[in-house]
Coordinates of C-alpha atoms and ligand atoms in Angstrom, one line a residue:
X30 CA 1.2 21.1 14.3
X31 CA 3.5 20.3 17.2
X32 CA 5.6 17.7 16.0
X33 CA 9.2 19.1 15.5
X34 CA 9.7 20.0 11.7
X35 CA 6.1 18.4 10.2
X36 CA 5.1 21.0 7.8
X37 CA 1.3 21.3 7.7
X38 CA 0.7 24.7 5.2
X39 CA -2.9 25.8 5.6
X40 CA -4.2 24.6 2.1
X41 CA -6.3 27.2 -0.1
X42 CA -10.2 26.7 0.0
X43 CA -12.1 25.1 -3.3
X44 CA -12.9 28.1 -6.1
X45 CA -16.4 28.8 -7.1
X46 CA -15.5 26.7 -10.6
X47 CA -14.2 23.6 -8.8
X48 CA -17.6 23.6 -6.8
X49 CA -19.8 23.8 -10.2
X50 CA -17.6 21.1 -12.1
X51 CA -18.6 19.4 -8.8
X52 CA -22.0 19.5 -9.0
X53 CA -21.8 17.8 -12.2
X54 CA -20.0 14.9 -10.7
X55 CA -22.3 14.2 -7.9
X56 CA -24.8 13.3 -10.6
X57 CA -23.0 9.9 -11.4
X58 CA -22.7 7.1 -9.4
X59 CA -19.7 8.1 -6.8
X60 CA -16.0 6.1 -7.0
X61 CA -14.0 5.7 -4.4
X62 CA -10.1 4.9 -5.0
X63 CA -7.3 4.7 -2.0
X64 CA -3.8 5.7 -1.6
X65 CA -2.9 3.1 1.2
X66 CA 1.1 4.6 2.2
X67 CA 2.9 2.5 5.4
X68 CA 3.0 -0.6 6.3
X69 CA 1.5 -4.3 5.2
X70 CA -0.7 -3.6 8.6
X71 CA -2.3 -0.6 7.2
X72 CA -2.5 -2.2 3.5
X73 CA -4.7 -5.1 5.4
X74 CA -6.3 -1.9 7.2
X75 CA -7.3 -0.4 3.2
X76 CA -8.2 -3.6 2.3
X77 CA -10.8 -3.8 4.9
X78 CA -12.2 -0.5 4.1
X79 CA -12.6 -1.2 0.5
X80 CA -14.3 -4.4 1.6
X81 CA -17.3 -2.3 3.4
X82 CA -17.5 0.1 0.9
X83 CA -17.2 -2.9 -1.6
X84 CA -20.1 -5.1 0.0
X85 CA -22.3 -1.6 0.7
X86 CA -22.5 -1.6 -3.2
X87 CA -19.7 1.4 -3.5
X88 CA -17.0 0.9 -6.8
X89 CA -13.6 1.2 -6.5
X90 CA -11.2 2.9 -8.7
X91 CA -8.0 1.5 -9.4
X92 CA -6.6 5.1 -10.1
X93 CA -7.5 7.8 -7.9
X94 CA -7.3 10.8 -10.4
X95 CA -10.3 9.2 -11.5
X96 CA -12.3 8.2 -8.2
X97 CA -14.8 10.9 -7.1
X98 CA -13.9 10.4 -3.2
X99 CA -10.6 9.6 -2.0
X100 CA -9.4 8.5 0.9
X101 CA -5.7 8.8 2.1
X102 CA -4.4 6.1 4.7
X103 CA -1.7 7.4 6.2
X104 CA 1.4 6.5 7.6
X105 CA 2.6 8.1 11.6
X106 CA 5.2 5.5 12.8
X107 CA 8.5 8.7 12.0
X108 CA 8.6 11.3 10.8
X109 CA 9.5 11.3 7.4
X110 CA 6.2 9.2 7.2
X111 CA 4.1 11.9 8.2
X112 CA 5.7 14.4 6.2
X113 CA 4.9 11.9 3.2
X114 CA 1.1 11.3 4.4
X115 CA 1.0 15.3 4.8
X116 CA 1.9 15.6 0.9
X117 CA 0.2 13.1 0.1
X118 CA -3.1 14.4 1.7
X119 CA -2.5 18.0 -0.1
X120 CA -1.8 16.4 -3.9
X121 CA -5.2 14.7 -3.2
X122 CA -6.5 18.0 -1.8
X123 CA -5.4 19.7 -5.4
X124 CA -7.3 16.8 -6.8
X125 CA -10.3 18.4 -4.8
X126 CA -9.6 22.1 -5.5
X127 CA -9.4 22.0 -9.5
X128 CA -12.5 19.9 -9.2
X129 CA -11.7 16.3 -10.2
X130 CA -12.4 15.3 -7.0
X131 CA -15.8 15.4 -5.1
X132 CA -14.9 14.7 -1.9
X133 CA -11.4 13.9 0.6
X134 CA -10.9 11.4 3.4
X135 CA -8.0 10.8 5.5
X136 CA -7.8 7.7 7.8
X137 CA -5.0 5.7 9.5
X138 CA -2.3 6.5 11.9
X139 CA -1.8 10.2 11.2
X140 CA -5.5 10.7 12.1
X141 CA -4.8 8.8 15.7
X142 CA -1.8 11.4 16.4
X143 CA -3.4 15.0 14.6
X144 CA -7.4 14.0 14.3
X145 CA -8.3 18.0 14.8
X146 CA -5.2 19.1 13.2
X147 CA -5.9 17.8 9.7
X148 CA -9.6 19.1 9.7
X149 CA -8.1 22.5 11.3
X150 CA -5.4 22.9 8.8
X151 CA -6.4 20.8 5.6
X152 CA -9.9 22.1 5.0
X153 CA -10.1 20.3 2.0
X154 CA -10.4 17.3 3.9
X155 CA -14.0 16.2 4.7
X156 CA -13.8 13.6 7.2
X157 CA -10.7 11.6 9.1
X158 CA -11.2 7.6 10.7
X159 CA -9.0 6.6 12.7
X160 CA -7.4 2.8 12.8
X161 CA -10.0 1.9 15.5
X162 CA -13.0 2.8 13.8
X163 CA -12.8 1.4 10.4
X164 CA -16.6 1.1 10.3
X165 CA -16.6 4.8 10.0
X166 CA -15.5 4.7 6.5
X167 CA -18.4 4.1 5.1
X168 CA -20.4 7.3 7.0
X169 CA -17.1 9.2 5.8
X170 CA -17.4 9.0 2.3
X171 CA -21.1 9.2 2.2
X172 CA -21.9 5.5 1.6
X173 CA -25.0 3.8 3.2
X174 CA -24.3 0.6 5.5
X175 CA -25.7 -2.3 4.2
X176 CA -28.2 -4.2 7.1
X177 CA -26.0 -6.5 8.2
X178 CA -23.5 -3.8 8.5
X179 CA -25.7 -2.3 11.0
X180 CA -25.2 -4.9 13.0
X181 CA -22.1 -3.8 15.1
X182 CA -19.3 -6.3 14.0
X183 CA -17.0 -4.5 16.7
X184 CA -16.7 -6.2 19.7
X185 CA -14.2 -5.1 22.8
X186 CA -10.9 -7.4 22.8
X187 CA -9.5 -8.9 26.0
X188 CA -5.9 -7.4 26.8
X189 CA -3.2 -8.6 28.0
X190 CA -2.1 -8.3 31.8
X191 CA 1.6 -7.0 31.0
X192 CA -0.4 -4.4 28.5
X193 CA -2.8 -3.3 31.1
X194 CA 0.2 -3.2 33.5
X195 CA 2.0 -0.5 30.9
X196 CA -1.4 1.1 30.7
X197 CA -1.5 2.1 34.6
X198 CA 2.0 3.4 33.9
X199 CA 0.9 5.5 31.0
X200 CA 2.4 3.7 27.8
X201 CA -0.6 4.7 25.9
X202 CA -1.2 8.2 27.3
X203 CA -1.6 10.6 24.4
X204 CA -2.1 13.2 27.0
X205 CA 0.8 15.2 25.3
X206 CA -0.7 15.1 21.9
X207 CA -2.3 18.6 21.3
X208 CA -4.8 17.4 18.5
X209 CA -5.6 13.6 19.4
X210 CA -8.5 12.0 21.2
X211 CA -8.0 10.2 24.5
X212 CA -9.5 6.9 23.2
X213 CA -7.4 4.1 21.9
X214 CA -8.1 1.9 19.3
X215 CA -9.7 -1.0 20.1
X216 CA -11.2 -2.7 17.0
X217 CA -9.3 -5.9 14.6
X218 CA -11.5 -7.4 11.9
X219 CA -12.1 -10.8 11.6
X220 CA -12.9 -13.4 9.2
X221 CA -16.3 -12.4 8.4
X222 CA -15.4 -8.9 7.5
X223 CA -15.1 -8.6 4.2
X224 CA -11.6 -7.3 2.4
X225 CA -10.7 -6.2 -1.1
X226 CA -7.1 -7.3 -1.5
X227 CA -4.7 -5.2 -3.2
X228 CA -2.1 -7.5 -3.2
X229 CA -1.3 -9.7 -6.1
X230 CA -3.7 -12.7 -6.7
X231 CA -2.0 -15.5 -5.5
X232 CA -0.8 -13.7 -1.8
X233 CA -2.4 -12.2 1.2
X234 CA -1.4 -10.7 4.5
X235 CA -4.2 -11.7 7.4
X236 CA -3.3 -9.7 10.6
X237 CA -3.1 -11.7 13.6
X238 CA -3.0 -9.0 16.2
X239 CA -2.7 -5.3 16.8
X240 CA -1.6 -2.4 18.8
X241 CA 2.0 -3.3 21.0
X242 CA 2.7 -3.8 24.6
X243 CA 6.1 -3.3 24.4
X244 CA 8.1 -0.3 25.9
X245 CA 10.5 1.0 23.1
X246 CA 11.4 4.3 23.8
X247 CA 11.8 5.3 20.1
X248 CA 8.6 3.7 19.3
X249 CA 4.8 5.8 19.2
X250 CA 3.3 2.8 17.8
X251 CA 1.5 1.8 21.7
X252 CA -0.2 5.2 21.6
X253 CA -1.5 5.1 17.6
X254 CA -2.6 1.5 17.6
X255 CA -4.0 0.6 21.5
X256 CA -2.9 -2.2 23.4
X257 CA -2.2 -5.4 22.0
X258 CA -4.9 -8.0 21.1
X259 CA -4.9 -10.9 19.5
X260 CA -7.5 -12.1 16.6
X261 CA -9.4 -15.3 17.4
X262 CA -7.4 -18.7 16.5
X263 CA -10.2 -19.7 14.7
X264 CA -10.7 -16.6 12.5
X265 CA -7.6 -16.6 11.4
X266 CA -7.8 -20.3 10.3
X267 CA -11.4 -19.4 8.6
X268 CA -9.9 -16.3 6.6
X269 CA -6.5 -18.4 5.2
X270 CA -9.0 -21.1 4.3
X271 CA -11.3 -18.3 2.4
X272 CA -8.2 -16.7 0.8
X273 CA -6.5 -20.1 -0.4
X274 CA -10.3 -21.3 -2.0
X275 CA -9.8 -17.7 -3.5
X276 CA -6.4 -18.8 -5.0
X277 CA -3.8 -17.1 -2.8
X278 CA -1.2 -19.8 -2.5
X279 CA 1.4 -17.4 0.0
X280 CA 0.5 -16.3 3.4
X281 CA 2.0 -13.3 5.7
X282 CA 0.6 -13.3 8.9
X283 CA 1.3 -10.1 10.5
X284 CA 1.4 -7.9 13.5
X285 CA 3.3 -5.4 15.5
X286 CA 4.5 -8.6 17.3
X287 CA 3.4 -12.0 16.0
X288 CA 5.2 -13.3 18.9
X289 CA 2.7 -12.5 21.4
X290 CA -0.3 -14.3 19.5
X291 CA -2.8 -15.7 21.6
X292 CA -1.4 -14.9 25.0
X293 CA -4.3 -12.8 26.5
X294 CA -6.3 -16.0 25.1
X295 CA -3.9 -18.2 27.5
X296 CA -2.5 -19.6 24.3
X297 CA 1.1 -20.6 25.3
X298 CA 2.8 -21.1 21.6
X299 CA -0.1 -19.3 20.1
X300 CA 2.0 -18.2 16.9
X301 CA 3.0 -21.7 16.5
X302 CA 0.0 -24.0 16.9
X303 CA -1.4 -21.1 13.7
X304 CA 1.4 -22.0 11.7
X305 CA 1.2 -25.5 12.4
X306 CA -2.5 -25.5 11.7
X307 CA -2.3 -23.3 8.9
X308 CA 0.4 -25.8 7.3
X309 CA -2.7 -28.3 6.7
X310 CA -4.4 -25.9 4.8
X311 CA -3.5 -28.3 0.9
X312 CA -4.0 -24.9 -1.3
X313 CA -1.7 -22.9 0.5
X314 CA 2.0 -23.2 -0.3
X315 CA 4.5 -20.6 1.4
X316 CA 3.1 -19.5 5.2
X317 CA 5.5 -16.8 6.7
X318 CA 5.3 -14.2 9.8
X319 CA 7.3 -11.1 10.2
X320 CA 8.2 -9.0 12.8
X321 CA 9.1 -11.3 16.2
X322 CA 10.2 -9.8 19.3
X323 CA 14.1 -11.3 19.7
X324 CA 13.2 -13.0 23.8
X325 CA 9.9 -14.4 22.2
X326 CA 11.1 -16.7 20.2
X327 CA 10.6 -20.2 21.7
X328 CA 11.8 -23.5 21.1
X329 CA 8.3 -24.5 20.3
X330 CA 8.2 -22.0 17.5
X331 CA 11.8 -23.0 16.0
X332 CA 10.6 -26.8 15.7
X333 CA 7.4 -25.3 13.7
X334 CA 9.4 -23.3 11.1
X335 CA 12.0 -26.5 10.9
X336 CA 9.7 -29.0 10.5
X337 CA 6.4 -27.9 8.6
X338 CA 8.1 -27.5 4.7
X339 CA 5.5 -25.0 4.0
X340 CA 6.6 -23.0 6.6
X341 CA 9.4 -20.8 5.0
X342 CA 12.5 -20.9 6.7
X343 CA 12.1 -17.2 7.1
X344 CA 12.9 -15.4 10.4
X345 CA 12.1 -11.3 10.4
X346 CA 13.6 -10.1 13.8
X347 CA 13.7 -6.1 14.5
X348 CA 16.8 -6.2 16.7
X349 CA 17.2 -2.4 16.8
X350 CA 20.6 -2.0 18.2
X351 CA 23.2 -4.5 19.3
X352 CA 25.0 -2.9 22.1
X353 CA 23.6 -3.4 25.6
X354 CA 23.8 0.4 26.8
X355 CA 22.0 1.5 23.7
X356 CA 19.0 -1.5 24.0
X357 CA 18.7 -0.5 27.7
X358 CA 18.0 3.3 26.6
X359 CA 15.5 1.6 24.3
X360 CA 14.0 -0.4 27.1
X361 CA 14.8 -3.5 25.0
X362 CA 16.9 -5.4 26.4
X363 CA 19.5 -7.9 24.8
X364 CA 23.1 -7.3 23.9
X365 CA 25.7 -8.9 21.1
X366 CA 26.5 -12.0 23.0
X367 CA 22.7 -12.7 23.8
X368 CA 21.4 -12.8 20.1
X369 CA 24.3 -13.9 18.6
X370 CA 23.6 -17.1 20.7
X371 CA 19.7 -16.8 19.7
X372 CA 20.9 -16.5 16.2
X373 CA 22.5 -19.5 16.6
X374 CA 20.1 -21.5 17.9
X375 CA 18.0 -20.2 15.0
X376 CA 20.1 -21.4 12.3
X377 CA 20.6 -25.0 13.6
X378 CA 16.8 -25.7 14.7
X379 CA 16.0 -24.5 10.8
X380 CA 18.1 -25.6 8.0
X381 CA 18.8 -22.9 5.3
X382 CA 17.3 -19.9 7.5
X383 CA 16.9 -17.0 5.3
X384 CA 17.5 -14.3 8.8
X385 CA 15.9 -10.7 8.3
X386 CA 16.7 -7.9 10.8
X387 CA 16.4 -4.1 11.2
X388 CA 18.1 -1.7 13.1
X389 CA 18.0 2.2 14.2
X390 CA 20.9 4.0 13.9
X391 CA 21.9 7.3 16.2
X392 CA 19.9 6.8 18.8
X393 CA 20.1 9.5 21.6
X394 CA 23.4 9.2 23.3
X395 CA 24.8 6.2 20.9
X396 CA 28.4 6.8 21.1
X397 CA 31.5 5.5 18.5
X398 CA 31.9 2.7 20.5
X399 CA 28.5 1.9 20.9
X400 CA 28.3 2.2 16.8
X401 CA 31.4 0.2 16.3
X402 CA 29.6 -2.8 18.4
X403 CA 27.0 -2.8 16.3
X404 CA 29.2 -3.1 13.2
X405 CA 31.0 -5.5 14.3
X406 CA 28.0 -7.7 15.7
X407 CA 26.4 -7.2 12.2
X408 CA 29.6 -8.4 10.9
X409 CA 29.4 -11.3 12.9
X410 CA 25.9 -11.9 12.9
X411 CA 25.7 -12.3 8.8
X412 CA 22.4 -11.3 8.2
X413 CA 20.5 -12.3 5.0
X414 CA 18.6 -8.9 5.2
X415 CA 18.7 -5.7 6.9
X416 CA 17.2 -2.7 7.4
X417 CA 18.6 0.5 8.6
X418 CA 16.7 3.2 10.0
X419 CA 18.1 6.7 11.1
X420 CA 17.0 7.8 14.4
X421 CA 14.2 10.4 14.5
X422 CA 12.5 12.3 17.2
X423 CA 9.0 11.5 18.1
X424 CA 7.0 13.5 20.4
X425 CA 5.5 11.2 23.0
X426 CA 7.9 8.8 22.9
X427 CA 9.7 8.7 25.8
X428 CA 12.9 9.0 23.7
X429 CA 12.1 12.1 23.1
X430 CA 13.1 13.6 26.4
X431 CA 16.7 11.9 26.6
X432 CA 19.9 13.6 25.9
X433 CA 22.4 13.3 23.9
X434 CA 20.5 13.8 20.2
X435 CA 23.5 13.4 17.5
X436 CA 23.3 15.6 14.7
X437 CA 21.4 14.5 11.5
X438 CA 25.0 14.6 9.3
X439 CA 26.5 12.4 11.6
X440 CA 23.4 9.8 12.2
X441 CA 23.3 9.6 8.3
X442 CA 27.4 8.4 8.0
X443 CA 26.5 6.1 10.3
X444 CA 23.5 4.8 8.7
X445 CA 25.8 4.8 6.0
X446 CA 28.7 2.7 6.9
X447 CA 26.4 0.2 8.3
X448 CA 25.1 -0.4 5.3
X449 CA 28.5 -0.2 3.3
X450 CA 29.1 -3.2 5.5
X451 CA 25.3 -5.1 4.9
X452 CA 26.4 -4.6 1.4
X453 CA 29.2 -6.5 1.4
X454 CA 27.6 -9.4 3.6
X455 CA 24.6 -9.7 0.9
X456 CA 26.9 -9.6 -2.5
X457 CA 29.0 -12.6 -0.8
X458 CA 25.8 -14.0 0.3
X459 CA 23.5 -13.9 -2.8
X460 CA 26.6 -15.1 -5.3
X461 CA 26.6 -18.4 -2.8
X462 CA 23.1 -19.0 -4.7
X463 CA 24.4 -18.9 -8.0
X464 CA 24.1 -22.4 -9.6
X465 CA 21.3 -23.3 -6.5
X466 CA 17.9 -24.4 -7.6
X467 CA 14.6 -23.0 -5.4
X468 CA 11.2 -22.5 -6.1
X469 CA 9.8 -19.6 -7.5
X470 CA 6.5 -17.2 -7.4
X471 CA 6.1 -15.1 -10.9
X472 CA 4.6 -12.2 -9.9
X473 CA 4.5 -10.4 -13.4
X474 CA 6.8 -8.0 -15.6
X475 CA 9.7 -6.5 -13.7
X476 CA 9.1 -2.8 -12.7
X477 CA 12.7 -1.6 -14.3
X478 CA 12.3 -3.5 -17.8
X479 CA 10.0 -4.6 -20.0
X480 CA 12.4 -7.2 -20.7
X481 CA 12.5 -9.1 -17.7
X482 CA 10.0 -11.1 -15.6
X483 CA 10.5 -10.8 -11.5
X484 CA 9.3 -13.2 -9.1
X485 CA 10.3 -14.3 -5.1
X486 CA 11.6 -16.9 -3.7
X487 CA 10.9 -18.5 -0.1
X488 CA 13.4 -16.5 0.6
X489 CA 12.4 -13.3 -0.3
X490 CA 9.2 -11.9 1.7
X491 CA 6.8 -9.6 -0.4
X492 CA 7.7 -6.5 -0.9
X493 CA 10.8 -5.9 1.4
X494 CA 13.6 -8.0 0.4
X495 CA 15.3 -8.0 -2.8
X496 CA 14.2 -9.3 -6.7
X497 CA 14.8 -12.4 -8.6
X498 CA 14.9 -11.2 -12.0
X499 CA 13.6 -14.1 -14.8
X500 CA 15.8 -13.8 -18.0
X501 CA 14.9 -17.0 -19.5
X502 CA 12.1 -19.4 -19.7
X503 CA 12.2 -23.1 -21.7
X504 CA 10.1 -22.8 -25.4
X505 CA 8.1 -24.7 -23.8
X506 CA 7.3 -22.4 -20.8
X507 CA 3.9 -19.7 -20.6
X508 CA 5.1 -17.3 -18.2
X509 CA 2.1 -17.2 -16.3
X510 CA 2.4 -14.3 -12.8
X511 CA 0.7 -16.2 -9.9
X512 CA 2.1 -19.4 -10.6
X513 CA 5.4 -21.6 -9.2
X514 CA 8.3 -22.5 -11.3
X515 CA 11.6 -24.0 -10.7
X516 CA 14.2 -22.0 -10.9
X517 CA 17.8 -21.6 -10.8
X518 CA 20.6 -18.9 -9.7
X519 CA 22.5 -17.7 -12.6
X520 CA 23.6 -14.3 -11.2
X521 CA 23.8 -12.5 -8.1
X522 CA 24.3 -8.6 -7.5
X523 CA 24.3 -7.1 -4.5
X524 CA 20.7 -8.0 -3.3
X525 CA 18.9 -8.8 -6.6
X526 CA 19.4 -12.8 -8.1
X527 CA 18.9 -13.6 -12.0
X528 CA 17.6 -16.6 -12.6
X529 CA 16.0 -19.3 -15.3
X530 CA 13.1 -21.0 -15.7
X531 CA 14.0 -24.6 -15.4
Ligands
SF4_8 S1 7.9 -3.8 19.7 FE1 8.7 -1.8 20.2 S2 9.3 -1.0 18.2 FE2 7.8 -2.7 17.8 S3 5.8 -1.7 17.7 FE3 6.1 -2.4 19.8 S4 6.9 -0.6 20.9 FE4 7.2 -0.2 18.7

């Protein structure tokens, strides 16, 4: 493998035993059961597979150990994520050897960036998909298309003109890649593809786009997913309506940039016309977006989150670095004084903004200074969330080539620090809740005690932000996870709330 420090070990090759114990297997109706690792993008990505192999008449297992084929979708966006999806891949490839497993597929990004790598090195690993050829999944784990699966549901997107622009200048050249294939993803589902959701019953990501346009230096995400393309305003409308009939009450619309919905359609305020639309949609109750690119937020969209109540007044903006030298390396753009004034703005268009951000710490060349002015801008800035991310090397990004790499000690006391200081912004932040009243979704028992009940708030987007831990409920009360309850804040920690049942 050429990516710096990604250990692929050549795995052994299946015994004799393992391949009798096998035969016996392949006698019973085949299983299938996913380890889906990344992001909510490539959850929605799982989902959809399960929902072909679901409709051609293949059953899922809920646990893996069990499933006869399994299929790994993996994670490429740093490296520590594809040193996961690697050991991930080779438990599930032990799975195979000692014969519990019949047979082992591997799909997502890591297949876009090492697609004759894995096969090479992982023999254990029947066949790979990539994130543009979905479809494949079923061929890959020996499942037979149902007719109207033959039907090619797969149609080319348009692009957008700043994308094809990047294009011409190489953005999505994987020409560096030893291991990948030249074609770029092209494909996004749409409402008539079917989905499995593995998300609790009452919420649901739909993906509103794919691939990225943007030039990020640190960022390899252009070259895995394609350009960026926009679903069809009217399939998204179509699937929320679906998933609310189905009883999902919270929607997530996501993307690599929600931002830039609908502009290769000539949609000017795509993003916000969906919300808008999506806000007269009577079953649903929470809508949300995350990930917006910091100059695309409009005016238009502001007025949208402030106005519609089912909107949450939830902003999730990746600022990546505050100081103006260091966003320039990153061929961002931006600096402290611009966003703290687009922070503003945010704040008084939407009353009670919950404010999410993340940021990459130690980029190449990132200097004290340069650290301190993002520690003092977070200071200032007062976020609700964060995210910190160390710096890490990607080949083909064009990061890659600039000087000035700090060493991993002293990326890590920065990432650090910065946090030291997020810590203290959230403790003062969550006890100003204690005593407020919000709604609440139950989502079940908590994952650290059998004791305690966890649930979210508007403020709190799945699976990211912190936990409101439910200690009490009224006699009259049936905890039921799925459902909305009025709460209120009777403890804060430093991200976590407590709170009762009202
Ligand atoms: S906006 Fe930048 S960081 Fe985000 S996916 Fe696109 S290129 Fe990567």
């Amino acid at each position: 493998m050429p990516s710096k420090n990604l250990t692929i070990p050549r795995s052994s090759e299946k015994t004799p035993v393992a391949a009798a114990e096998n035969h016996e297997r392949i006698l019973r109706p085949q299983t299938i059961g996913f380890i889906s690792l990344g992001c909510p993008k490539n959850l929605v990505d799982s989902e959809v597979m399960m929902g072909l192999l679901a409709r051609s008449g293949a059953e899922l297992s809920p646990r893996v150990e069990d499933a006869d084929v399994i299929v790994v979708n993996t994670c490429s966006f740093i490296e520590s994520a594809q040193q996961e999806s690697v050991n991930t891949i080779l438990e599930m490839a032990a799975l195979k050897t000692s014969g519990r497993a019949r047979k082992l597929v591997v799909a997502g990004c890591l297949v876009e960036r090492f697609r004759d790598e894995i096969r090479k090195r992982i023999p254990e690993v029947d066949a790979v998909v990539g994130t543009g050829e979905l479809q494949n999944i079923l061929a890959a784990t020996g499942v037979a298309p149902t007719p109207a699966q033959n039907d090619s549901p797969f149609v080319l997107l348009p692009s957008r003109a700043e994308g094809d622009a990047r294009a011409a200048q190489g953005r999505f050249s994987r020409g560096q890649w030893e291991g990948a294939i030249a074609n770029l993803p092209n494909y996004l589902y749409d409402d008539e593809t079917p989905r499995v959701l593995a998300t609790p019953k009452s919420t649901a990501y739909i993906k509103i786009a794919e691939g990225c346009d943007h030039p990020c230096t640190f960022c390899i995400i252009p070259q895995l997913r394609g350009q960026f393309r926009s679903r069809r305003f009217e399939s998204v409308i179509a699937e929320a309506e679906r998933l609310a009939q189905a009883g999902v009450r919270e929607i997530t619309l996501i993307g690599q940039d929600t931002t830039c919905y609908g502009e290769e359609f000539g949609l000017k305020d795509g993003l916000a016309l969906l919300l808008e639309k999506l806000a007269k949609i009577d079953d649903l109750r929470w809508i949300r977006f995350l990930y917006a690119y910091p100059n695309k937020i409009t005016g238009r969209l502001l007025e949208a989150i402030g106005t519609h109540e089912k909107i949450c007044s939830y902003m999730d903006v990746p600022l990546q670095h505050a100081s103006a030298n260091v966003l320039k390396r990153m061929k961002r753009g931006g600096g402290p004084d611009v966003f703290l004034r687009s922070i503003s703005r945010m704040r008084s268009e939407i009353p009670a903004l919950t404010l999410r951000t993340s940021f990459i710490v130690g980029f190449p060349g990132e200097t004290d200074q340069e650290f301190e002015q993002l520690c003092d801008f977070v200071r200032e800035a007062q976020f609700d969330w964060m995210g910190t991310f160390a710096y890490s090397d990607q080949e083909g990004a064009d990061a890659f080539a600039l000087d000035g790499k700090l060493p991993l000690r002293v990326i890590e006391r920065r990432r650090k620090r910065l946090m030291e200081i997020q810590r203290q912004i959230s403790k003062k932040k969550k006890k100003a809740l204690v005593g407020q009243e919000f709604d609440l979704l139950l989502e079940g028992m908590s994952e650290e005690t059998d004791l305690l009940m966890e649930g979210r708030t508007a403020m709190h987007a799945p699976e990211i932000d912190g936990k409101v831990f439910v200690n009490d409920f009224p006699p009259s009360a049936e905890p039921r996870p799925g459902e909305f309850y009025r709460c209120q804040i009777t403890e804060a920690h430093d991200y976590d709330l407590v709170a009762k049942i009202l």
